[in-house]
Tab-separated table of C-alpha atoms in Angstrom:
chain	number	residue	atom	x	y	z
A	234	MET	CA	-144.066	-50.661	-13.922
A	235	ARG	CA	-143.651	-47.782	-11.485
A	236	PRO	CA	-142.162	-44.401	-12.372
A	237	ILE	CA	-138.784	-43.562	-10.870
A	238	LEU	CA	-137.410	-40.335	-9.479
A	239	HIS	CA	-134.534	-40.233	-11.961
A	240	SER	CA	-133.968	-42.245	-15.112
A	241	CYS	CA	-130.516	-43.799	-15.239
A	242	ALA	CA	-128.698	-43.986	-18.530
A	243	ILE	CA	-128.187	-47.486	-19.869
A	244	ILE	CA	-124.583	-47.296	-21.023
A	245	VAL	CA	-122.633	-50.341	-22.104
A	246	LEU	CA	-118.965	-49.974	-21.222
A	247	ALA	CA	-117.883	-50.693	-24.777
A	248	HIS	CA	-115.542	-47.718	-24.956
A	249	GLY	CA	-113.764	-48.143	-21.647
A	250	ALA	CA	-114.635	-47.472	-18.028
A	251	SER	CA	-112.670	-44.222	-17.887
A	252	VAL	CA	-114.658	-42.676	-20.748
A	253	TYR	CA	-117.935	-43.680	-19.128
A	254	ALA	CA	-116.845	-42.386	-15.713
A	255	ALA	CA	-115.958	-38.974	-17.151
A	256	ALA	CA	-119.287	-38.721	-18.987
A	257	ASP	CA	-121.156	-39.816	-15.868
A	258	ASP	CA	-119.398	-37.165	-13.796
A	259	ASP	CA	-120.323	-34.522	-16.379
A	260	ALA	CA	-123.967	-35.640	-16.303
A	261	LYS	CA	-124.065	-35.507	-12.494
A	262	ALA	CA	-122.628	-31.994	-12.560
A	263	ALA	CA	-125.191	-30.961	-15.173
A	264	ARG	CA	-128.064	-32.243	-13.037
A	265	GLN	CA	-126.675	-30.275	-10.104
A	266	THR	CA	-126.650	-27.156	-12.262
A	267	LEU	CA	-130.339	-27.631	-13.088
A	268	SER	CA	-131.070	-28.024	-9.387
A	269	HIS	CA	-129.286	-24.821	-8.364
A	270	THR	CA	-130.005	-22.187	-10.988
A	271	TRP	CA	-132.748	-20.807	-13.223
A	272	ALA	CA	-130.200	-18.936	-15.393
A	273	ARG	CA	-130.940	-19.664	-19.065
A	274	ALA	CA	-127.361	-19.874	-20.299
A	275	ASP	CA	-126.232	-22.205	-17.503
A	276	ARG	CA	-129.285	-24.413	-17.889
A	277	GLY	CA	-128.865	-24.553	-21.650
A	278	ARG	CA	-125.275	-25.795	-21.319
A	279	ALA	CA	-126.260	-28.355	-18.672
A	280	LEU	CA	-129.185	-29.632	-20.715
A	281	ARG	CA	-127.017	-30.128	-23.795
A	282	VAL	CA	-124.687	-32.326	-21.722
A	283	LEU	CA	-127.637	-34.392	-20.493
A	284	VAL	CA	-129.173	-34.705	-23.963
A	285	ASP	CA	-125.869	-36.006	-25.330
A	286	PHE	CA	-125.336	-38.331	-22.356
A	287	HIS	CA	-128.760	-39.999	-22.634
A	288	ARG	CA	-129.127	-39.945	-26.444
A	289	PRO	CA	-130.109	-43.417	-27.740
A	290	ARG	CA	-127.633	-45.035	-30.098
A	291	LEU	CA	-126.852	-48.441	-31.545
A	292	VAL	CA	-123.236	-49.523	-31.133
A	293	PRO	CA	-121.790	-52.238	-33.390
A	294	CYS	CA	-120.620	-55.337	-31.594
A	295	SER	CA	-116.975	-56.188	-31.199
A	296	PRO	CA	-115.755	-59.659	-32.169
A	297	LYS	CA	-115.709	-60.480	-28.460
A	298	ASP	CA	-119.381	-59.467	-28.122
A	299	GLU	CA	-120.332	-61.567	-31.132
A	300	ALA	CA	-118.470	-64.564	-29.765
A	301	ALA	CA	-120.346	-64.161	-26.473
A	302	GLY	CA	-123.700	-64.217	-28.303
A	303	VAL	CA	-124.581	-60.595	-27.492
A	304	THR	CA	-127.572	-59.263	-29.424
A	305	CYS	CA	-126.218	-56.757	-31.911
A	306	PRO	CA	-126.087	-53.851	-32.334
A	307	ILE	CA	-125.954	-52.905	-28.664
A	308	PRO	CA	-128.460	-50.214	-27.568
A	309	GLU	CA	-126.988	-47.488	-25.397
A	310	GLY	CA	-128.595	-44.476	-23.761
A	311	ASP	CA	-131.990	-43.811	-22.191
A	312	PRO	CA	-134.811	-42.724	-24.545
A	313	GLN	CA	-137.107	-41.417	-21.807
A	314	SER	CA	-134.472	-39.193	-20.187
A	315	TRP	CA	-133.118	-38.106	-23.588
A	316	PHE	CA	-136.528	-36.952	-24.771
A	317	ALA	CA	-137.329	-35.196	-21.482
A	318	TYR	CA	-134.041	-33.277	-21.375
A	319	ARG	CA	-134.272	-32.513	-25.103
A	320	THR	CA	-137.746	-31.011	-24.583
A	321	LEU	CA	-136.416	-28.894	-21.719
A	322	PHE	CA	-133.497	-27.736	-23.876
A	323	ILE	CA	-135.929	-26.427	-26.499
A	324	ALA	CA	-137.970	-24.747	-23.750
A	325	GLU	CA	-134.842	-22.924	-22.569
A	326	THR	CA	-133.210	-22.057	-25.902
A	327	GLY	CA	-135.947	-22.094	-28.542
A	328	LYS	CA	-134.018	-24.470	-30.792
A	329	PRO	CA	-133.216	-28.195	-30.970
A	330	PRO	CA	-129.907	-29.397	-29.519
A	331	GLU	CA	-128.827	-31.363	-32.576
A	332	ALA	CA	-128.862	-31.479	-36.367
A	333	PRO	CA	-131.856	-33.154	-38.083
A	334	GLY	CA	-129.745	-36.151	-39.077
A	335	THR	CA	-128.628	-36.732	-35.495
A	336	LEU	CA	-132.235	-36.562	-34.316
A	337	ALA	CA	-133.348	-39.051	-36.963
A	338	THR	CA	-130.591	-41.487	-35.992
A	339	ALA	CA	-131.431	-41.191	-32.286
A	340	THR	CA	-135.143	-41.673	-32.985
A	341	LEU	CA	-134.455	-44.872	-34.920
A	342	ALA	CA	-132.196	-46.120	-32.121
A	343	ALA	CA	-134.813	-45.280	-29.482
A	344	ALA	CA	-137.349	-47.425	-31.312
A	345	LYS	CA	-135.176	-50.472	-30.527
A	346	PHE	CA	-135.673	-50.062	-26.774
A	347	PRO	CA	-138.428	-52.351	-25.409
A	348	GLY	CA	-141.421	-50.502	-24.000
A	349	TRP	CA	-140.474	-47.079	-25.359
A	350	MET	CA	-142.881	-45.098	-27.495
A	351	MET	CA	-141.838	-41.691	-28.812
A	352	PRO	CA	-144.231	-38.863	-27.855
A	353	GLY	CA	-145.970	-37.875	-31.075
A	354	ALA	CA	-145.851	-41.429	-32.450
A	355	VAL	CA	-148.863	-42.196	-34.635
A	356	SER	CA	-151.133	-45.118	-33.752
A	357	PRO	CA	-152.732	-47.234	-36.478
A	358	GLU	CA	-156.028	-46.705	-34.668
A	359	SER	CA	-158.167	-43.987	-36.243
A	360	CYS	CA	-160.101	-41.435	-34.216
A	361	ALA	CA	-162.409	-38.456	-34.561
A	362	PRO	CA	-162.468	-35.315	-32.369
A	363	GLU	CA	-165.787	-34.510	-30.765
A	364	LYS	CA	-165.533	-30.787	-31.630
A	365	PRO	CA	-164.505	-29.247	-34.980
A	366	ASN	CA	-161.844	-26.944	-33.491
A	367	GLN	CA	-160.646	-28.931	-30.472
A	368	PRO	CA	-158.507	-32.070	-30.224
A	369	LEU	CA	-159.616	-34.978	-28.086
A	370	VAL	CA	-157.448	-36.063	-25.149
A	371	GLU	CA	-157.859	-39.544	-23.740
A	372	PRO	CA	-156.238	-41.081	-20.645
A	373	PRO	CA	-155.206	-44.753	-20.547
A	374	ALA	CA	-157.776	-47.472	-20.117
A	375	PRO	CA	-158.333	-48.470	-16.472
A	376	GLU	CA	-155.929	-51.089	-15.169
A	377	ARG	CA	-158.800	-53.444	-14.431
A	378	SER	CA	-159.755	-53.453	-18.117
A	379	GLY	CA	-156.626	-55.352	-19.017
A	380	ARG	CA	-155.788	-52.714	-21.649
A	381	CYS	CA	-153.924	-50.236	-19.442
A	382	GLY	CA	-150.508	-50.998	-20.882
A	383	GLU	CA	-151.620	-50.921	-24.528
A	384	TYR	CA	-151.259	-47.144	-24.769
A	385	GLY	CA	-150.585	-44.140	-22.566
A	386	TYR	CA	-152.091	-40.681	-22.661
A	387	ARG	CA	-153.003	-39.831	-26.229
A	388	LEU	CA	-154.501	-37.134	-28.404
A	389	CYS	CA	-156.721	-37.146	-31.471
A	390	PRO	CA	-155.772	-34.091	-33.594
A	391	VAL	CA	-158.181	-32.011	-35.634
A	392	ARG	CA	-157.678	-33.259	-39.199
A	393	PRO	CA	-159.900	-34.501	-42.027
A	394	THR	CA	-158.696	-38.021	-41.164
A	395	SER	CA	-157.034	-38.593	-37.796
A	396	ASN	CA	-155.178	-41.271	-35.888
A	397	TRP	CA	-154.346	-41.276	-32.204
A	398	LEU	CA	-150.983	-39.745	-31.245
A	399	HIS	CA	-149.023	-40.861	-28.195
A	400	ILE	CA	-148.343	-38.064	-25.660
A	401	ALA	CA	-147.109	-39.617	-22.412
A	402	TYR	CA	-146.643	-43.042	-20.861
A	403	THR	CA	-148.639	-44.700	-18.115
A	404	PRO	CA	-147.094	-46.860	-15.389
A	405	CYS	CA	-150.568	-48.423	-14.965
A	406	GLU	CA	-150.666	-47.324	-11.316
A	407	GLY	CA	-150.070	-44.094	-9.455
A	408	ASP	CA	-150.857	-41.753	-12.350
A	409	LYS	CA	-153.854	-39.652	-13.330
A	410	LEU	CA	-154.969	-36.959	-15.741
A	411	VAL	CA	-155.309	-33.935	-13.449
A	412	LYS	CA	-156.928	-31.558	-15.921
A	413	THR	CA	-157.065	-30.524	-19.567
A	414	GLU	CA	-157.554	-27.004	-20.896
A	415	TYR	CA	-157.834	-25.728	-24.461
A	416	ALA	CA	-156.807	-22.462	-26.131
A	417	ASP	CA	-155.688	-21.499	-29.640
A	418	GLN	CA	-152.055	-20.417	-29.344
A	419	ASN	CA	-150.863	-20.173	-32.949
A	420	GLY	CA	-153.883	-18.531	-34.574
A	421	ASP	CA	-154.820	-21.430	-36.862
A	422	GLY	CA	-158.375	-21.672	-35.511
A	423	VAL	CA	-157.739	-24.959	-33.684
A	424	ASP	CA	-157.215	-25.083	-29.929
A	425	GLU	CA	-154.028	-26.411	-28.425
A	426	ALA	CA	-154.382	-28.874	-25.545
A	427	PHE	CA	-152.867	-28.104	-22.133
A	428	ILE	CA	-152.540	-31.456	-20.356
A	429	TRP	CA	-151.531	-31.896	-16.708
A	430	ILE	CA	-150.565	-35.472	-15.717
A	431	GLN	CA	-149.601	-36.461	-12.184
A	432	TYR	CA	-147.405	-39.437	-11.282
A	433	ASP	CA	-146.627	-40.922	-7.897
A	434	SER	CA	-142.949	-40.928	-6.916
A	435	PHE	CA	-141.608	-44.072	-5.324
A	436	GLU	CA	-138.702	-45.100	-3.143
A	437	GLY	CA	-138.799	-48.864	-3.299
A	438	ALA	CA	-142.432	-49.816	-2.754
A	439	ASP	CA	-143.277	-46.636	-0.828
A	440	VAL	CA	-144.984	-43.601	-2.327
A	441	VAL	CA	-142.960	-40.586	-1.167
A	442	GLY	CA	-144.569	-37.820	-3.196
A	443	THR	CA	-145.911	-36.809	-6.577
A	444	ARG	CA	-144.751	-34.983	-9.657
A	445	THR	CA	-146.931	-33.257	-12.228
A	446	TYR	CA	-146.040	-32.691	-15.870
A	447	LEU	CA	-147.523	-30.185	-18.276
A	448	TYR	CA	-147.743	-30.965	-21.975
A	449	VAL	CA	-148.881	-28.294	-24.417
A	450	VAL	CA	-149.808	-30.066	-27.648
A	451	ASP	CA	-150.614	-28.570	-31.048
A	452	GLY	CA	-154.255	-29.365	-31.723
A	453	ARG	CA	-153.762	-29.821	-35.460
A	454	THR	CA	-150.364	-31.523	-35.789
A	455	GLY	CA	-149.999	-33.219	-32.396
A	456	SER	CA	-146.526	-31.721	-31.912
A	457	ILE	CA	-145.489	-31.136	-28.303
A	458	LEU	CA	-144.989	-27.382	-27.969
A	459	LEU	CA	-143.916	-27.472	-24.319
A	460	GLY	CA	-143.257	-30.313	-21.923
A	461	GLY	CA	-141.855	-30.523	-18.427
A	462	MET	CA	-142.546	-30.804	-14.739
A	463	VAL	CA	-144.545	-27.987	-13.142
A	464	ALA	CA	-145.123	-29.365	-9.635
A	465	ALA	CA	-143.444	-31.719	-7.190
A	466	THR	CA	-144.302	-32.846	-3.682
A	467	ARG	CA	-142.588	-34.861	-0.998
A	468	SER	CA	-144.708	-36.502	1.676
A	469	GLU	CA	-141.863	-37.861	3.808
A	470	SER	CA	-139.723	-35.930	6.289
A	471	PRO	CA	-137.348	-34.128	6.110
A	472	ASP	CA	-138.332	-33.192	2.564
A	473	LYS	CA	-142.061	-32.797	3.170
A	474	GLY	CA	-143.329	-29.920	1.097
A	475	ARG	CA	-144.462	-28.734	-2.301
A	476	PHE	CA	-143.145	-26.644	-5.167
A	477	SER	CA	-145.651	-25.732	-7.863
A	478	LEU	CA	-145.559	-23.411	-10.862
A	479	THR	CA	-148.734	-21.531	-11.780
A	480	VAL	CA	-149.347	-21.507	-15.539
A	481	ARG	CA	-150.985	-18.402	-16.992
A	482	ARG	CA	-151.863	-17.809	-20.622
A	483	THR	CA	-151.132	-14.094	-20.931
A	484	ALA	CA	-151.863	-13.865	-24.695
A	485	PRO	CA	-152.013	-16.207	-27.707
A	486	GLY	CA	-148.555	-17.685	-28.045
A	487	ARG	CA	-147.433	-16.401	-24.641
A	488	LEU	CA	-147.340	-18.191	-21.303
A	489	THR	CA	-146.026	-17.250	-17.886
A	490	LEU	CA	-144.876	-19.838	-15.363
A	491	ILE	CA	-144.959	-18.295	-11.905
A	492	ALA	CA	-143.064	-19.680	-8.930
A	493	PRO	CA	-144.782	-19.629	-5.520
A	494	ALA	CA	-144.193	-16.325	-3.770
A	495	LYS	CA	-143.804	-17.900	-0.325
A	496	ALA	CA	-141.842	-21.012	-1.202
A	497	ASP	CA	-139.606	-22.304	1.574
A	498	ALA	CA	-136.050	-22.009	0.229
A	499	THR	CA	-134.890	-25.231	1.896
A	500	ILE	CA	-137.847	-27.248	0.623
A	501	GLU	CA	-137.492	-25.767	-2.858
A	502	ALA	CA	-133.800	-26.689	-2.935
A	503	ARG	CA	-134.497	-30.267	-1.881
A	504	LEU	CA	-137.302	-30.730	-4.386
A	505	ARG	CA	-135.277	-29.228	-7.211
A	506	ASN	CA	-132.420	-31.562	-6.325
A	507	ASP	CA	-134.773	-34.556	-6.556
A	508	TYR	CA	-136.564	-33.337	-9.693
A	509	PRO	CA	-134.194	-31.697	-12.217
A	510	LEU	CA	-136.891	-31.859	-14.920
A	511	LEU	CA	-138.792	-28.925	-13.405
A	512	LEU	CA	-139.489	-26.170	-15.905
A	513	ALA	CA	-138.010	-22.792	-15.056
A	514	PRO	CA	-140.245	-19.899	-14.008
A	515	GLY	CA	-140.530	-17.093	-16.542
A	516	SER	CA	-142.279	-15.884	-19.678
A	517	TYR	CA	-142.501	-18.282	-22.622
A	518	THR	CA	-143.098	-17.385	-26.258
A	519	LEU	CA	-144.222	-19.698	-29.061
A	520	GLY	CA	-141.537	-20.064	-31.726
A	521	ASP	CA	-140.705	-22.387	-34.607
A	522	PHE	CA	-139.898	-25.331	-32.314
A	523	GLY	CA	-142.413	-24.710	-29.533
A	524	PHE	CA	-142.601	-22.496	-26.479
A	525	HIS	CA	-139.288	-21.185	-25.169
A	526	ARG	CA	-138.347	-19.006	-22.223
A	527	ALA	CA	-137.782	-15.359	-23.063
A	528	PRO	CA	-134.591	-13.655	-21.841
A	529	VAL	CA	-135.022	-11.457	-18.780
A	530	ARG	CA	-134.555	-7.835	-19.850
């Protein structure tokens, strides 16, 4: 399975084509907003629209569906896009976009989608960190081993008894662990893991660029404290170019994402249009729900 440039929501037209068309138009407008502005308020509103649009849900079947032999209930939404936009919403606002009950319902619905594994999901396989104050990060098994698709990128937290936690998926080709760094961010004596993962971007069978995601993961709990794209490249004309955020740890619990000083405005605009999951430049502070971007004073 190859990664795609944009995940498309899987929406069954159970509630009428006009309702779907309006929601789809709103989602397209929200993605355009992410591509054109770094303003926190505008991005927060756009991300809420996209979280709602992609949220997984299970819709009861109508009598017509049941008569047609449709598997019920019907899954709607897109778990991968929902989780990615939800993570970005927290990074922008410092709070979750929904009530706990809504999150629980969406998480249960997402589990019904084949091939989806929630980041943070616990594996039955036990593990042990190699260092007493540092989690262990492990990339997928090589494709040639025949085990590549069994798990993605995972982390073994620092606990008296630990099990592997899922962090990010693998398409089994065109992805690699770029680097991992460690630093205690919350003062609990255990390092957090900073994980950079790069994926190839495809158009059909052709590789047209790459995109790199950063995951900051709590070394003790395995919670994702920050997640999003920090670099994107295009290798094909006319979009050939690169946009990359530099990540600096300025103090425990504080990060700065710095945009390139000499970025070509046209290239940046094209890349941001292709990759709306890019994190915004700025200063980020660790709060109750993870790192979030601080308002510009």
